Coordinates of C-alpha atoms in Angstrom, one line a residue:
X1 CA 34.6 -5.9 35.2
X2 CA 32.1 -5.3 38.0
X3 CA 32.1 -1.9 37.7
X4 CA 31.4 -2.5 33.5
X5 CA 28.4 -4.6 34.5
X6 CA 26.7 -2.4 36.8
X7 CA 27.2 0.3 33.9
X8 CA 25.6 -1.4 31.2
X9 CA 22.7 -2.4 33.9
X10 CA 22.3 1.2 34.8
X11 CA 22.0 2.2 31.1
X12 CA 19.7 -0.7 30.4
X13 CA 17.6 0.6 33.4
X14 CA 17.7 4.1 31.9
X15 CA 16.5 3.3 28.2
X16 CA 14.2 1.2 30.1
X17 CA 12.8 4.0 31.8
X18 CA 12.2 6.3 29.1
X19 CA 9.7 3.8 27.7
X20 CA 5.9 4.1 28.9
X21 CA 4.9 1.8 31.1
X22 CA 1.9 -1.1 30.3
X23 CA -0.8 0.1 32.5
X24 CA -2.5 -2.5 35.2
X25 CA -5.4 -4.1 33.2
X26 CA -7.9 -2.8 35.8
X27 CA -11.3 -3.8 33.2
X28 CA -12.3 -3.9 30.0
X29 CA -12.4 0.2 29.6
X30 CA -8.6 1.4 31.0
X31 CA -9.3 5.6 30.7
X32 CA -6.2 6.4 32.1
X33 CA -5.5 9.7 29.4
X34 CA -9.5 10.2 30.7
X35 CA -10.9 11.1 28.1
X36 CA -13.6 9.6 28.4
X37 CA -17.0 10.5 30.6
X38 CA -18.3 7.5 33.4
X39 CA -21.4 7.3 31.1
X40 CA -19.4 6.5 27.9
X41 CA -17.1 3.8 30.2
X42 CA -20.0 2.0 31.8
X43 CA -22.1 1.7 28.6
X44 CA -18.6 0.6 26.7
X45 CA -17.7 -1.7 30.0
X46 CA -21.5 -3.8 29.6
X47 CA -20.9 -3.6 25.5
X48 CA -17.5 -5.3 25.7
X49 CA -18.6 -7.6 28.4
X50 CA -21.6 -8.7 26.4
X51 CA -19.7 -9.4 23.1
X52 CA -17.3 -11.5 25.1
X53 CA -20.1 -13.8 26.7
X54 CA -21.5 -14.2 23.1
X55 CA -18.4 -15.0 20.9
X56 CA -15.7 -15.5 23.4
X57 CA -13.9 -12.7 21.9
X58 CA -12.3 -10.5 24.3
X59 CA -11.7 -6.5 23.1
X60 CA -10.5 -3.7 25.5
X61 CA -10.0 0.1 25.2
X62 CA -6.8 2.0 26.7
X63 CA -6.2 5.1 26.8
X64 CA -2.5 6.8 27.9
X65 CA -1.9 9.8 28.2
X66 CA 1.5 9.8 26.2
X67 CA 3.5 7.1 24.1
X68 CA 7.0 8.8 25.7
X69 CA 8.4 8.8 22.5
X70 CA 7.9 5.3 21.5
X71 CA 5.4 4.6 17.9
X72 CA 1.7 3.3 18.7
X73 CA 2.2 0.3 16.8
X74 CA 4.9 -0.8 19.6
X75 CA 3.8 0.1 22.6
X76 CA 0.4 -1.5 21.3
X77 CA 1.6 -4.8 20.9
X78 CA 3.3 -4.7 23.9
X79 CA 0.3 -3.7 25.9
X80 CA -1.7 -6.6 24.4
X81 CA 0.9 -9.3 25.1
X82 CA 1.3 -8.0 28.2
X83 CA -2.3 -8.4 29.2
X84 CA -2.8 -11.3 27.4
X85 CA -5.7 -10.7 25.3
X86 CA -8.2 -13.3 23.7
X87 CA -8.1 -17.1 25.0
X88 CA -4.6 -19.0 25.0
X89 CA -4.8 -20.7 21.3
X90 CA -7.3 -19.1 19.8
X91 CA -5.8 -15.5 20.3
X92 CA -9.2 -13.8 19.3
X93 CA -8.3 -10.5 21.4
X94 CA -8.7 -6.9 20.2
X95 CA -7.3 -4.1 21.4
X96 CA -8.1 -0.3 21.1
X97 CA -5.3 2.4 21.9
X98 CA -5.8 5.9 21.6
X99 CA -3.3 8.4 22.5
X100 CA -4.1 11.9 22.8
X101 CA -1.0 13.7 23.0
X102 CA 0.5 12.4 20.2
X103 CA -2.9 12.4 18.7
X104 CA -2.2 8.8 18.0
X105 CA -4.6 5.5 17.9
X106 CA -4.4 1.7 17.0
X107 CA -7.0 -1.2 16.6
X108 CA -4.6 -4.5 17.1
X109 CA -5.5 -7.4 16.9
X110 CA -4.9 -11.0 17.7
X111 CA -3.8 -13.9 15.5
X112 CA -7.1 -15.4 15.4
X113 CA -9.3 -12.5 14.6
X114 CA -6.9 -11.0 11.5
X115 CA -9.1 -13.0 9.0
X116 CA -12.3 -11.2 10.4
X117 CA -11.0 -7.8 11.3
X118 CA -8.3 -7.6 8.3
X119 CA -6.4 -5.1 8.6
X120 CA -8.3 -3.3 5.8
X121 CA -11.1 -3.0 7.9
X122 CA -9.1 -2.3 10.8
X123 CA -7.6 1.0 9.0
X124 CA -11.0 2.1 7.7
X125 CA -12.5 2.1 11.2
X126 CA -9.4 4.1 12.6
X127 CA -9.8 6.7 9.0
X128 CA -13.3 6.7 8.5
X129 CA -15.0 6.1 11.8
X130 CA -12.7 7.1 14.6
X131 CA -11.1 10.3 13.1
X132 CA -13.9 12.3 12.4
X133 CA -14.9 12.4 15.6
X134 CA -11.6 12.9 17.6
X135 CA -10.9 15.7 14.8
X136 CA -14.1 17.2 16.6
X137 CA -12.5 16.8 20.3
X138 CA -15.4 13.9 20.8
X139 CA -13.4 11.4 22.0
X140 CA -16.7 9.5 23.6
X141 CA -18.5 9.3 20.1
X142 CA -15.4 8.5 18.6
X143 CA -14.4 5.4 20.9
X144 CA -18.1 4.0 21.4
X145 CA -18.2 4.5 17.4
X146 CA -15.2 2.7 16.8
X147 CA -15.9 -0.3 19.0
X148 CA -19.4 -0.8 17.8
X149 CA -17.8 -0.9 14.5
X150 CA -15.1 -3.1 15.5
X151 CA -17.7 -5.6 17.2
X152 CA -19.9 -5.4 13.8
X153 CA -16.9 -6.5 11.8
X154 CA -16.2 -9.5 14.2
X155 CA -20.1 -10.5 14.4
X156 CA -20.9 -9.4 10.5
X157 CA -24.0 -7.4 11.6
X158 CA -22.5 -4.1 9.9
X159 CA -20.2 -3.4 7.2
X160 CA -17.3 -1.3 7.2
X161 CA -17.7 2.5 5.8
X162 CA -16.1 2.5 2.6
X163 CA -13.1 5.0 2.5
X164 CA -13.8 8.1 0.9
X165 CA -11.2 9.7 -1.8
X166 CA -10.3 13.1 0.2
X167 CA -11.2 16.7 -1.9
X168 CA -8.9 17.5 -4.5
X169 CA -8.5 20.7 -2.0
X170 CA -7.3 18.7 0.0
X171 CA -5.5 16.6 -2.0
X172 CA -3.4 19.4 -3.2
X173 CA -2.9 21.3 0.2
X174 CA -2.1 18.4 2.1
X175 CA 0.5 18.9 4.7
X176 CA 4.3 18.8 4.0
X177 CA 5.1 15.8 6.6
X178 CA 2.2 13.8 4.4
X179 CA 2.8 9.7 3.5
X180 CA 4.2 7.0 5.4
X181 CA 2.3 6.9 9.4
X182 CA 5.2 7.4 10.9
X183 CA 5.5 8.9 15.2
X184 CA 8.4 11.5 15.4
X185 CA 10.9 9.2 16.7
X186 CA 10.7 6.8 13.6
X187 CA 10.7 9.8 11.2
X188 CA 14.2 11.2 13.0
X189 CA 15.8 8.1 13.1
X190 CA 15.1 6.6 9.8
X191 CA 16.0 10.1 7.7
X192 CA 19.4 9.9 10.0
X193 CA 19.9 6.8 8.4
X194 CA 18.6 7.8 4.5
X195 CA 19.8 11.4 4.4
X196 CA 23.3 10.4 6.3
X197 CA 23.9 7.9 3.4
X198 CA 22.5 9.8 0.5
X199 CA 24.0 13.0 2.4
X200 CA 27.9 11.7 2.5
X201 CA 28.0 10.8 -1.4
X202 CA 25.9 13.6 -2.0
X203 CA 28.9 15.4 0.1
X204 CA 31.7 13.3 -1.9
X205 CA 30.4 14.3 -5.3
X206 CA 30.7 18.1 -4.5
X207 CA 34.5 17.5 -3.5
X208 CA 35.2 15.2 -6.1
X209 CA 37.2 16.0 -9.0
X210 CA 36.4 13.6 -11.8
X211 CA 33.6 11.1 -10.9
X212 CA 31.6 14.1 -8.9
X213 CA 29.2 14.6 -11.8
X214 CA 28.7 10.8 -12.1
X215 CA 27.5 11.1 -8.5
X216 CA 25.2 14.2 -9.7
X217 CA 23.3 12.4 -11.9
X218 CA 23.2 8.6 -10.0
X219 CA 22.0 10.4 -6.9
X220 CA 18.9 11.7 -8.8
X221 CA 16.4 8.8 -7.8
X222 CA 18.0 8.1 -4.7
X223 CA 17.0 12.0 -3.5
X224 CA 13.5 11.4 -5.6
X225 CA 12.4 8.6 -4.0
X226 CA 14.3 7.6 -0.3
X227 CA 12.9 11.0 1.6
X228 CA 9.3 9.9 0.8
X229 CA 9.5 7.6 4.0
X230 CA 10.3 10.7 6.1
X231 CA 8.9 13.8 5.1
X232 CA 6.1 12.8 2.3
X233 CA 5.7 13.6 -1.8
X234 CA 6.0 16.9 -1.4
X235 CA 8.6 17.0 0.6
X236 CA 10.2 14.9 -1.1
X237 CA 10.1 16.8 -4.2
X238 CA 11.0 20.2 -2.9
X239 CA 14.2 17.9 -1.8
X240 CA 14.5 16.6 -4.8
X241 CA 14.1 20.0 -6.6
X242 CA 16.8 21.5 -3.9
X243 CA 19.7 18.7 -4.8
X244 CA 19.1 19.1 -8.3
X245 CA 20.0 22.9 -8.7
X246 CA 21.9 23.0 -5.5
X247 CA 24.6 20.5 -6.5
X248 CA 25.7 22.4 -9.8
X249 CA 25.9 25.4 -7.5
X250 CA 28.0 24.3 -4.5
X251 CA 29.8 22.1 -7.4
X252 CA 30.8 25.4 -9.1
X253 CA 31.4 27.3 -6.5
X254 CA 34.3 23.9 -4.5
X255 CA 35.5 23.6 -8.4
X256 CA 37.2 27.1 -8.0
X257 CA 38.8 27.3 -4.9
X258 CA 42.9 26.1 -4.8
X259 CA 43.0 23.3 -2.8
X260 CA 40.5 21.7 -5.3
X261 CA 42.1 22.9 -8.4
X262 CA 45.6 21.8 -7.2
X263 CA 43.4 18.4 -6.4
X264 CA 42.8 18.0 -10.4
X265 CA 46.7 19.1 -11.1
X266 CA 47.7 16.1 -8.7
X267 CA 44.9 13.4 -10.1
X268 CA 46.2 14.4 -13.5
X269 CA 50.1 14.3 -13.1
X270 CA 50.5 12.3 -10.1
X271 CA 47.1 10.1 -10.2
X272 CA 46.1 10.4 -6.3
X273 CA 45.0 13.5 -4.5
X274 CA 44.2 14.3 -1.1
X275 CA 41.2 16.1 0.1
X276 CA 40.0 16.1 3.6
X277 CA 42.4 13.0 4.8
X278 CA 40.9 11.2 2.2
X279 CA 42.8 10.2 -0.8
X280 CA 41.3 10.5 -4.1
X281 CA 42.6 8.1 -6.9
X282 CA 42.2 8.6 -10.5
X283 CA 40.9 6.1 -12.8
X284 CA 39.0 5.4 -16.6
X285 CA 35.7 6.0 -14.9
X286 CA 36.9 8.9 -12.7
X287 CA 38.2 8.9 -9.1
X288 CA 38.0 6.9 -6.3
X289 CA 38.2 7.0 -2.4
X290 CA 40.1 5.9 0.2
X291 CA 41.1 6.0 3.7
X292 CA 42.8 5.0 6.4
X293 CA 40.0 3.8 9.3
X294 CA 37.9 0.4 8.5
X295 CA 33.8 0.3 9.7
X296 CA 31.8 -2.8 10.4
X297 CA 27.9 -3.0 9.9
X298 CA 25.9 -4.2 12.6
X299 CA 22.3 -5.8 12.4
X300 CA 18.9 -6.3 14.0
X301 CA 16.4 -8.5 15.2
X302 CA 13.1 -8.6 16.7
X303 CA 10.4 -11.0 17.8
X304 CA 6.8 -11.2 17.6
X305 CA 4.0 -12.0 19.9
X306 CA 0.4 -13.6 20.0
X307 CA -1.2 -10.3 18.3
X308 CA 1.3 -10.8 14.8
X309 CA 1.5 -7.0 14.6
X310 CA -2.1 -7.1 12.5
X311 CA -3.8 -4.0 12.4
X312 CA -3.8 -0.2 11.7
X313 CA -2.8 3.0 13.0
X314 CA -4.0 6.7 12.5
X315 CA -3.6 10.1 13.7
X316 CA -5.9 13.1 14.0

């Protein structure tokens, strides 16, 4: 039993590991990607310091050099808790992440400051003023820029840039990983999860004899919509486009081999088939399947924290 618990403690410790750290809060300006010039920190330092004496509102800037796998929007909030932004019950804290080798960034923000800096705003500061810049390799411009936006939101002495509609160049030669913002790690795990569910019946259908072409066609807006979350519209559609005239094909080419034609022979004079370990059942509305092993389904939970996850994320 001891030997169990110091296991599961030593795997604890190693996920644990993996995960970036929360930098010491060493002042308002933590530059510890550095990225930033001792100019561009000093002016931001006595900016931030000066908003805070007149509102009581407290904002800081970090930069990391890496997430280590883990999405902005995490290790943001847990960098803000951690430091304990904003005064204790009135939670007006801000915090400014920016990421460089993921090319990631985040404006969170606390409870009491989501009704000012709405998350709207929030995401048109990270699009609109932010990106630009860091697009140009200026990450001074495009930090200083972004706070002083940030602090004109918060004291209503400048209004947000409106968001422009991109080109229709752009538009239509937008990349193929376009949609949901989304780091790596969330994309690979979530399309495990969409494409392994959609993937298996997808797989059943093909093997199937009867109800495989019911599967075809109820699959359709499963493979037309789910993959948007991982890999975008266009993505999605070139799936969606690839299921369509794959399935007939593979179907086609499973239907004539023997072990699925002596499938049919048994479903039709004996009722059951088996394919696989599986057996396959007959029925008015085609087949059905059925094994031998049992699964469970497991859940989740998570918790929040004084910033409430408000906010917005953006890449460049």
């Amino acid at each position: 039993m001891n030997k169990l618990a110091l296991f599961l403690v030593a795997c604890l410790a190693a996920l644990t590991a993996l995960a970036a750290d929360v930098p010491y809060l060493s002042g308002r300006v933590v530059d510890n990607a550095e990225i930033l010039d001792a100019e561009t920190k000093r002016k931001l330092t006595e900016q931030l310091k000066a908003h805070e004496a007149e509102t009581a509102n407290q904002i800081a800037v970090l930069t990391v050099p890496s997430l280590e796998g883990e999405s902005v929007e995490s290790y943001a909030e847990q960098v803000f808790n951690a430091w304990k932004l904003g005064q204790k019950g009135k939670d007006n804290g801000v915090l400014v992440l920016v990421a460089p080798a993921e090319r990631r960034m985040r404006i969170e923000v606390g409870y009491g400051l989501e009704g000012t800096l709405t998350d709207v705003a929030a995401s048109r500061i990270v699009r609109n003023v932010m990106t630009p810049r860091f697009k140009e390799g200026n990450f001074d411009a495009g930090i200083e820029e972004g706070v002083a936006a940030v602090i004109g939101q918060l004291t209503g002495s400048a209004e947000v840039p409106a968001e422009a509609p991109p080109p229709a160049d752009d538009r239509e030669s937008g990349d193929f990983f376009e949609g949901p913002d989304l780091s790596l790690t969330e994309r690979i795990l979530i399309g495990a999860f969409i494409f392994g569910i959609i993937g298996l019946f997808t797989v059943l259908g093909i093997l199937t004899p009867g109800m495989g072409w019911f599967l075809y066609f109820f699959l359709i807006p499963f493979w037309a919509m789910f993959p948007i979350v991982v890999v975008g519209t266009k993505g999605a559609l070139y799936l969606l486009g690839t299921y369509v005239i794959g399935f007939p094909i593979a179907k086609l080419i499973v239907s004539r081999m023997p072990w699925y034609e002596k499938a049919q022979r048994d479903i039709k004079t004996k009722g059951t088939a088996s394919i696989g370990g599986f057996t396959v059942g007959g029925s008015s509305g085609g087949s059905s399947w059925s094994s031998g092993s049992s699964s469970s389904s497991g859940g989740f939970s998570g918790g929040g924290g004084s910033s409430g996850g408000g906010g917005a994320s953006g890449s460049w």
